[in-house]
Short mmCIF file of C-alpha atoms in Angstrom, two decimals:
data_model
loop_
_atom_site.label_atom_id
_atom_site.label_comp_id
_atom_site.label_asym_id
_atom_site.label_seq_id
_atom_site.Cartn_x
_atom_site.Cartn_y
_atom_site.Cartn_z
CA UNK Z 19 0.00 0.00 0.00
CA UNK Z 20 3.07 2.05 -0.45
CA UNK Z 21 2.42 3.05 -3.65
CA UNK Z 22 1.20 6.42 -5.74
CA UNK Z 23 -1.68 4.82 -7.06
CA UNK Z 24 -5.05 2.90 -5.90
CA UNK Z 25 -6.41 0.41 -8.48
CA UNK Z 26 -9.82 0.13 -7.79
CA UNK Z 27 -11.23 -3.05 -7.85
CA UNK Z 28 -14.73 -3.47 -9.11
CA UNK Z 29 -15.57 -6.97 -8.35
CA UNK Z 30 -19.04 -6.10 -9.49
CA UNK Z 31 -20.38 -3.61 -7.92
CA UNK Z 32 -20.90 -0.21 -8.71
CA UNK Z 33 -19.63 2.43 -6.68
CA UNK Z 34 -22.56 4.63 -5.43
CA UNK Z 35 -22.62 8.71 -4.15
CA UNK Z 36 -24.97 11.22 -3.84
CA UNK Z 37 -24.70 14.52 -6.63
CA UNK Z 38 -26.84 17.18 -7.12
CA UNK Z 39 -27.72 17.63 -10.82
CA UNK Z 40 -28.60 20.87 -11.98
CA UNK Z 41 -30.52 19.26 -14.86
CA UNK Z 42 -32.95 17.80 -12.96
CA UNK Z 43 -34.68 21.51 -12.58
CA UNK Z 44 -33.13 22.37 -9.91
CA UNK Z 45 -34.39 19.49 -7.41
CA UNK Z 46 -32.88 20.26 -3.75
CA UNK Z 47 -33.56 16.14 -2.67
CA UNK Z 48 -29.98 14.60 -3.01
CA UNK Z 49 -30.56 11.39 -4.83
CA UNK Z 50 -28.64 8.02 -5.71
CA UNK Z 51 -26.89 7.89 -8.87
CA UNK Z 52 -24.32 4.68 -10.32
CA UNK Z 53 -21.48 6.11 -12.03
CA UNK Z 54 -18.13 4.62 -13.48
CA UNK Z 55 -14.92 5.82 -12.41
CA UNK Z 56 -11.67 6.11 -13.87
CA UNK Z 57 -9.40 3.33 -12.72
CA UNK Z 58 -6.72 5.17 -11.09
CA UNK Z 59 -6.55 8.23 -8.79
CA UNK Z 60 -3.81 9.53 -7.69
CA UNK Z 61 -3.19 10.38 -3.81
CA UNK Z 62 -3.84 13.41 -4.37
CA UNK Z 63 -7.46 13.25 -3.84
CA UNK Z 64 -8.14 15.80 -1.24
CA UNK Z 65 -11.06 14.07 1.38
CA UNK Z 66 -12.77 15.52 4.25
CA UNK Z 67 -13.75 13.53 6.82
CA UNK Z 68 -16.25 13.65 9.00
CA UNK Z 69 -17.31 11.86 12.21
CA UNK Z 70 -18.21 12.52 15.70
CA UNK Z 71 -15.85 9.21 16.94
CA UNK Z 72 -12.41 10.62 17.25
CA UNK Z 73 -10.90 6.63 17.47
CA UNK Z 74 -12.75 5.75 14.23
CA UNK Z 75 -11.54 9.62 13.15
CA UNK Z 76 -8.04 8.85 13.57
CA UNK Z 77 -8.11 5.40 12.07
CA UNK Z 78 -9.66 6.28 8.93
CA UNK Z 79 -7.39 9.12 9.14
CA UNK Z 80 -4.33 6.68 9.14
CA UNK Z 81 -6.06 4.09 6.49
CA UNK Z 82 -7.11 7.01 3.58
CA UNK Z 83 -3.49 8.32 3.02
CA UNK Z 84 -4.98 11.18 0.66
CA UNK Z 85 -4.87 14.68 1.33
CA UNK Z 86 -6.85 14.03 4.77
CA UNK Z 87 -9.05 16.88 6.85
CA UNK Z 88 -10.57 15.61 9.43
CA UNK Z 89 -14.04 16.83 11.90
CA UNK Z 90 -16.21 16.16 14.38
CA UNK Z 91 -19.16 18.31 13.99
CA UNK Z 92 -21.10 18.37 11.35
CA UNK Z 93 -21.36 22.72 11.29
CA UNK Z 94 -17.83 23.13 11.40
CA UNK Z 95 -17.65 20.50 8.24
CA UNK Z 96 -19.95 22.85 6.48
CA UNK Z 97 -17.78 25.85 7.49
CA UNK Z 98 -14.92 24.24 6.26
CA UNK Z 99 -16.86 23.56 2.97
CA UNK Z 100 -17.93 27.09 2.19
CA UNK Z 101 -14.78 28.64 2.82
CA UNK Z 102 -12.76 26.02 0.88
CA UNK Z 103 -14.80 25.07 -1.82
CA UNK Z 104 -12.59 23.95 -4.45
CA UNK Z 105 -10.10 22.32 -1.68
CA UNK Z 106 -11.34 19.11 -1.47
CA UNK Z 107 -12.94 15.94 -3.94
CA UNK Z 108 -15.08 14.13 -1.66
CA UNK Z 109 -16.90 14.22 1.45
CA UNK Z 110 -16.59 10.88 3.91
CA UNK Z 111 -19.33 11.41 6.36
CA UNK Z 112 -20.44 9.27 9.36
CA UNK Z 113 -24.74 10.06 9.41
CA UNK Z 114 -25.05 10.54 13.06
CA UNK Z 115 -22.82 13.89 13.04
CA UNK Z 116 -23.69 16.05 16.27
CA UNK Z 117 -24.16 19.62 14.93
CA UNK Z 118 -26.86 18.60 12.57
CA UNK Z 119 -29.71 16.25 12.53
CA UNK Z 120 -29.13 12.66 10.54
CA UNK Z 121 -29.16 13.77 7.01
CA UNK Z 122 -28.72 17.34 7.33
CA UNK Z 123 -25.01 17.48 6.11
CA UNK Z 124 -25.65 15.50 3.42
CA UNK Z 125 -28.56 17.94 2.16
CA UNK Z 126 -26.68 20.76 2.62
CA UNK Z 127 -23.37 19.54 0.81
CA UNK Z 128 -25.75 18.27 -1.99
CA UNK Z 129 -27.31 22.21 -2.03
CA UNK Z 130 -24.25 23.68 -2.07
CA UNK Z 131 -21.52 22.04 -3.10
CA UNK Z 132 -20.95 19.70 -6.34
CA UNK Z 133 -18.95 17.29 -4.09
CA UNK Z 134 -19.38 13.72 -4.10
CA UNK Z 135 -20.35 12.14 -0.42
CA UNK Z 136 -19.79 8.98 1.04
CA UNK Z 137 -22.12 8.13 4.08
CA UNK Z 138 -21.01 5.37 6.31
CA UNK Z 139 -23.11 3.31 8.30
CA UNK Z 140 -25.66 4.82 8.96
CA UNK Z 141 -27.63 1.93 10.19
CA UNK Z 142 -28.34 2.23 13.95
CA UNK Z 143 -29.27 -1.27 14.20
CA UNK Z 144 -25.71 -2.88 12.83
CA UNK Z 145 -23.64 -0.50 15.05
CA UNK Z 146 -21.40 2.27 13.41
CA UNK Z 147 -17.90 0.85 12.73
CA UNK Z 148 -15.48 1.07 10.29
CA UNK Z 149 -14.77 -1.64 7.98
CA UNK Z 150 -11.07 -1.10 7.39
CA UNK Z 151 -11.03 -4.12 4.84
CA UNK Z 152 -14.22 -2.50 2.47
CA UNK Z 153 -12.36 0.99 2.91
CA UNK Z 154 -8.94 -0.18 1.59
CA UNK Z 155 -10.84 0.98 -1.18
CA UNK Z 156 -13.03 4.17 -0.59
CA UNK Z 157 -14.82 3.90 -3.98
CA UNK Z 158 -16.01 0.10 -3.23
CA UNK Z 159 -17.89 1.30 0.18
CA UNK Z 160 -21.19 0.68 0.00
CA UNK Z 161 -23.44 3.59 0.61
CA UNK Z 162 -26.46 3.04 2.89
CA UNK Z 163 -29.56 3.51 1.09
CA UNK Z 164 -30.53 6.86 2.59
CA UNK Z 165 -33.94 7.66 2.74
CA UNK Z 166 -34.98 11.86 2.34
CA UNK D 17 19.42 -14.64 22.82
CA UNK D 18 17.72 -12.80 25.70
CA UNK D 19 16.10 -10.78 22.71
CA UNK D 20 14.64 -13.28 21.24
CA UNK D 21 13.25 -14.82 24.45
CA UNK D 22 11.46 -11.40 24.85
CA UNK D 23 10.15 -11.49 21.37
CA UNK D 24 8.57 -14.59 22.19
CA UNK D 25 7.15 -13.56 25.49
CA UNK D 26 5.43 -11.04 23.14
CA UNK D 27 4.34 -12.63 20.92
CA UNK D 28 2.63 -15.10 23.10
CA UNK D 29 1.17 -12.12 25.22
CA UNK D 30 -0.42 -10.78 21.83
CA UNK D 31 -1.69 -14.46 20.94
CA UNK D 32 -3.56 -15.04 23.86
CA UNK D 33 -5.44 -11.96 23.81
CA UNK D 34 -6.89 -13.14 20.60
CA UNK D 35 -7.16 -17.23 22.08
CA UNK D 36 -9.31 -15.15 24.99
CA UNK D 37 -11.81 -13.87 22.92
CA UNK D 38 -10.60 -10.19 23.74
CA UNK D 39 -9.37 -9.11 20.72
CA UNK D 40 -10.64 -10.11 17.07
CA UNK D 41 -9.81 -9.29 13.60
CA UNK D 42 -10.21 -5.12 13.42
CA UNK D 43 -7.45 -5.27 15.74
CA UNK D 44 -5.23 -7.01 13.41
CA UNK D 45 -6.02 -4.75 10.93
CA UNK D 46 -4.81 -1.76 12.90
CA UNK D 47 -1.64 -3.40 13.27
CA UNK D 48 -1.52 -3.57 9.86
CA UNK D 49 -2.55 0.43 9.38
CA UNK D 50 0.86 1.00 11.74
CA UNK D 51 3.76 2.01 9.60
CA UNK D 52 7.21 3.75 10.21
CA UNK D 53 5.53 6.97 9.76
CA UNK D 54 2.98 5.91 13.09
CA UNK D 55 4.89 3.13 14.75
CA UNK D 56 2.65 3.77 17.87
CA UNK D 57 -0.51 3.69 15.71
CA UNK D 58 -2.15 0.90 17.44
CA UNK D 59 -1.55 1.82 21.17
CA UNK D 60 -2.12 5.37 19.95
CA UNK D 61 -6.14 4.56 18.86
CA UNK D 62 -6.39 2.12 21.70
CA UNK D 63 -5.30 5.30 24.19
CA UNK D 64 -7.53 7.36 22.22
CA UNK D 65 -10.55 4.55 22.39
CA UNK D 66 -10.22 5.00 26.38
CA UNK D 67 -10.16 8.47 26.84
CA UNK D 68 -12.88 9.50 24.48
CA UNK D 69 -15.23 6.16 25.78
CA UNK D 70 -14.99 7.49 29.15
CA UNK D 71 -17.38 10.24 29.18
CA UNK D 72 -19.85 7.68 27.38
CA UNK D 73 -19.38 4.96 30.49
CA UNK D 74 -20.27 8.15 32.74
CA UNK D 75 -23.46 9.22 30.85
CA UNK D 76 -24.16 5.16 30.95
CA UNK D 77 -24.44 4.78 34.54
CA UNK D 78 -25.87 8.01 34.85
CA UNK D 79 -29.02 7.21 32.93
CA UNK D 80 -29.19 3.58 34.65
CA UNK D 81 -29.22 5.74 37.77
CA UNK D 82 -32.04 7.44 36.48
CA UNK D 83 -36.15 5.90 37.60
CA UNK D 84 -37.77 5.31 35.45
CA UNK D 85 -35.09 4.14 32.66
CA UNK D 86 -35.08 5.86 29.48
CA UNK D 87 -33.90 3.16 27.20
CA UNK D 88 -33.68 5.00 23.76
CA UNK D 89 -31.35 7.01 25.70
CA UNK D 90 -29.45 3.80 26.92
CA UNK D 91 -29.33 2.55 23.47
CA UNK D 92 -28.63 5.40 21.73
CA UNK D 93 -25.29 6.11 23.66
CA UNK D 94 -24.59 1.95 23.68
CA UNK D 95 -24.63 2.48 20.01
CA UNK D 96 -22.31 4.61 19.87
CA UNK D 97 -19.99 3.43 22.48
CA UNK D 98 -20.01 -0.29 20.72
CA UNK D 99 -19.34 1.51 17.25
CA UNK D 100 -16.10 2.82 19.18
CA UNK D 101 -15.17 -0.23 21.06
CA UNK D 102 -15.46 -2.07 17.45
CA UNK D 103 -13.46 -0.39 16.07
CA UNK D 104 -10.23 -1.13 18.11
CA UNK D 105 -11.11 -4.63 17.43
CA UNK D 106 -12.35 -4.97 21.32
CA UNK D 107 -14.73 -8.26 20.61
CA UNK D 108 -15.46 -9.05 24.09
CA UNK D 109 -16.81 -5.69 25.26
CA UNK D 110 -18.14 -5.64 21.62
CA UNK D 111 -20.68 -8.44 22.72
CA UNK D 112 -21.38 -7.12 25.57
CA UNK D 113 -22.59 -3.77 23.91
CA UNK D 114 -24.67 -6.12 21.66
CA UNK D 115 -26.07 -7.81 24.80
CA UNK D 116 -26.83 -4.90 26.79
CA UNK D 117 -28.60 -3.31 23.14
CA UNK D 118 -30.81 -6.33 23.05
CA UNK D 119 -31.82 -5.77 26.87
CA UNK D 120 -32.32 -2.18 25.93
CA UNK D 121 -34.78 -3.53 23.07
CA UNK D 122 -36.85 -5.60 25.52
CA UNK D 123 -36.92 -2.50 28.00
CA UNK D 124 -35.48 -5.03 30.72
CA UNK D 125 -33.57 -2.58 32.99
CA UNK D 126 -32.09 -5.53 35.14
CA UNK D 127 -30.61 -7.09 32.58
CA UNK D 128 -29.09 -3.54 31.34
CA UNK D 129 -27.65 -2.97 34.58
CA UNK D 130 -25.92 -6.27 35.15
CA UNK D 131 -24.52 -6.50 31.58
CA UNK D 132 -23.11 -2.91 32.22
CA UNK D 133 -21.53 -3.95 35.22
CA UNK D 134 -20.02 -6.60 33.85
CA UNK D 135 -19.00 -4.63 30.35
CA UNK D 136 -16.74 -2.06 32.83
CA UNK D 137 -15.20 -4.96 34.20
CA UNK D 138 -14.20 -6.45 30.76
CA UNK D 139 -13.18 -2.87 29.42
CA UNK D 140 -11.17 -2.43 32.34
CA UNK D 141 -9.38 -5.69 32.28
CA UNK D 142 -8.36 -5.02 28.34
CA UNK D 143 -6.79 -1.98 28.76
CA UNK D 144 -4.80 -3.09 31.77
CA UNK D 145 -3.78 -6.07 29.74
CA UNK D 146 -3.05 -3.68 26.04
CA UNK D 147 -1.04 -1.46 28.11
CA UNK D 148 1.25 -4.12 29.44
CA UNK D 149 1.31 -5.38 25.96
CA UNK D 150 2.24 -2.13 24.94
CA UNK D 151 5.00 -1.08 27.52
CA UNK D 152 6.48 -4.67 26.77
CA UNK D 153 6.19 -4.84 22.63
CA UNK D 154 7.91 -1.09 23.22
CA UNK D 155 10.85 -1.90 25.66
CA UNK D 156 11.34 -4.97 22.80
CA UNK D 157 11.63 -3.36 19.36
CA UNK D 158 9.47 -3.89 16.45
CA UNK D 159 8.46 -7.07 16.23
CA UNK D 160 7.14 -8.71 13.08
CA UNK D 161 3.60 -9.36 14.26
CA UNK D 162 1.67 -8.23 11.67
CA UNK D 163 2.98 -7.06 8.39
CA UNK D 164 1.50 -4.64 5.52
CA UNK D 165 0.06 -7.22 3.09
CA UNK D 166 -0.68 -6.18 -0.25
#
């Protein structure tokens, strides 16, 4: 894992994050779209993290290798994300952020910002941990179905 | 030779955490995560783990002190606390979390309270046992426990 690169694995499935379209007239509900992505990224992906569990904070931390920010409240992320708009890729974002209701960082990135989000876990029942083996590779996560 | 003997001792320290049941897989993994660049990683999340979990074991026994027992409130903060202790591979205290969620569920406060009791006692025990593990796998050198696999 020493190296420039990350080859992303498909293995079937299809890696899934929310987007806000424009074309869509304009709809403010974030929604689920499938996309393809290019086989390589570099590590210079920029990622902001974002989780109220500063041991599960510090280990993804240590696992993403990118261009890392890390936070534990969900306002502050959003600070972070209007000031710096163009400094980061992609949003990694635990659901249960204190600062914000469930889902309300992920409607207000999805307003504002054309960045990509990964939610983790967001399933109360299952119990929020990370899964360092599914997020060797962050684009093979799977994305709880979120319902708006 | 005397180095080696040590090696051993941890080694076989490390082992039976795992042959106890106290310790599973995510904690493996974390070894894995450690790198020249961290070479404290693991007893650096495990530290981390135990300082941050302690204000959640206060609000715990708080609300068990509480009549009559608000168990969304119970569960709510068990869920978090057993996404925490997961994640430095802790299985042991892990199933107690699960147990005392499940208690929680059927809105049996008894059971709540005696799981919790004995949860503190199993979260105490592993950190007295990681941080001997620690101070000894330190004094040692690296030792080739776990290595970066591809």
């Amino acid at each position: 894992m020493g190296g420039e690169t990350h080859t992303i694995r498909r293995e079937g499935e299809v890696p899934e994050f929310w987007r806000k379209d424009n074309r869509l007239g304009g709809t403010n509900k974030p929604y689920k779209v499938n996309v393809v992505v290019s086989d390589q990224f570099s590590t210079g992906l920029k990622v902001l993290v974002v989780d109220d569990d500063v041991t599960r904070l510090r280990i993804l931390e240590q696992m993403l290798r990118y261009h890392v920010t890390t936070c534990s409240q969900a306002t502050i992320a959003l600070n972070i994300l209007r000031e710096k708009k163009d400094c980061f890729d992609i949003v990694l974002s635990d659901a249960r952020v204190p600062g914000m209701i469930d889902y309300k960082l992920l409607e207000h990135v999805g307003l504002e910002t054309d960045l990509p989000i990964i939610m983790m876990s967001a399933d109360g029942r299952t119990g929020a941990f990370v899964r360092i083996e599914a997020l060797k590779n962050i684009w093979q996560y799977v994305v709880r179905k979120i319902t708006l | 030779m005397e180095r080696t003997q040590q090696h051993r001792q941890v080694a076989h320290m490390r082992q039976s955490l795992f042959d106890q049941g106290l310790l599973d897989e995510q904690f493996v993994q974390l070894e894995e995560l450690q790198d020249d660049a961290n070479p404290n990683f693991v007893e650096e999340v495990v530290t981390l783990f135990y300082r941050d979990s302690a204000r959640l074991v206060l609000n715990i026994d708080q609300a068990l002190d509480k009549t009559p027992l608000d168990f969304s409130k119970l569960d709510s903060y068990m869920h978090q606390f057993k996404g925490s202790a997961s994640s430095i591979g802790a299985k042991k205290v892990k199933g107690e979390c699960t147990l005392f969620r499940e208690y929680c569920k059927a809105g049996n406060g008894e059971g709540c309270m005696k799981t919790f009791q004995q949860l503190k006692k199993d979260y105490a025990v592993l950190r007295k046992k990681l941080e001997t593990y620690f101070q000894l796998a330190r004094q040692v050198g690296p030792v080739e426990t776990a290595c970066r696999r591809k």
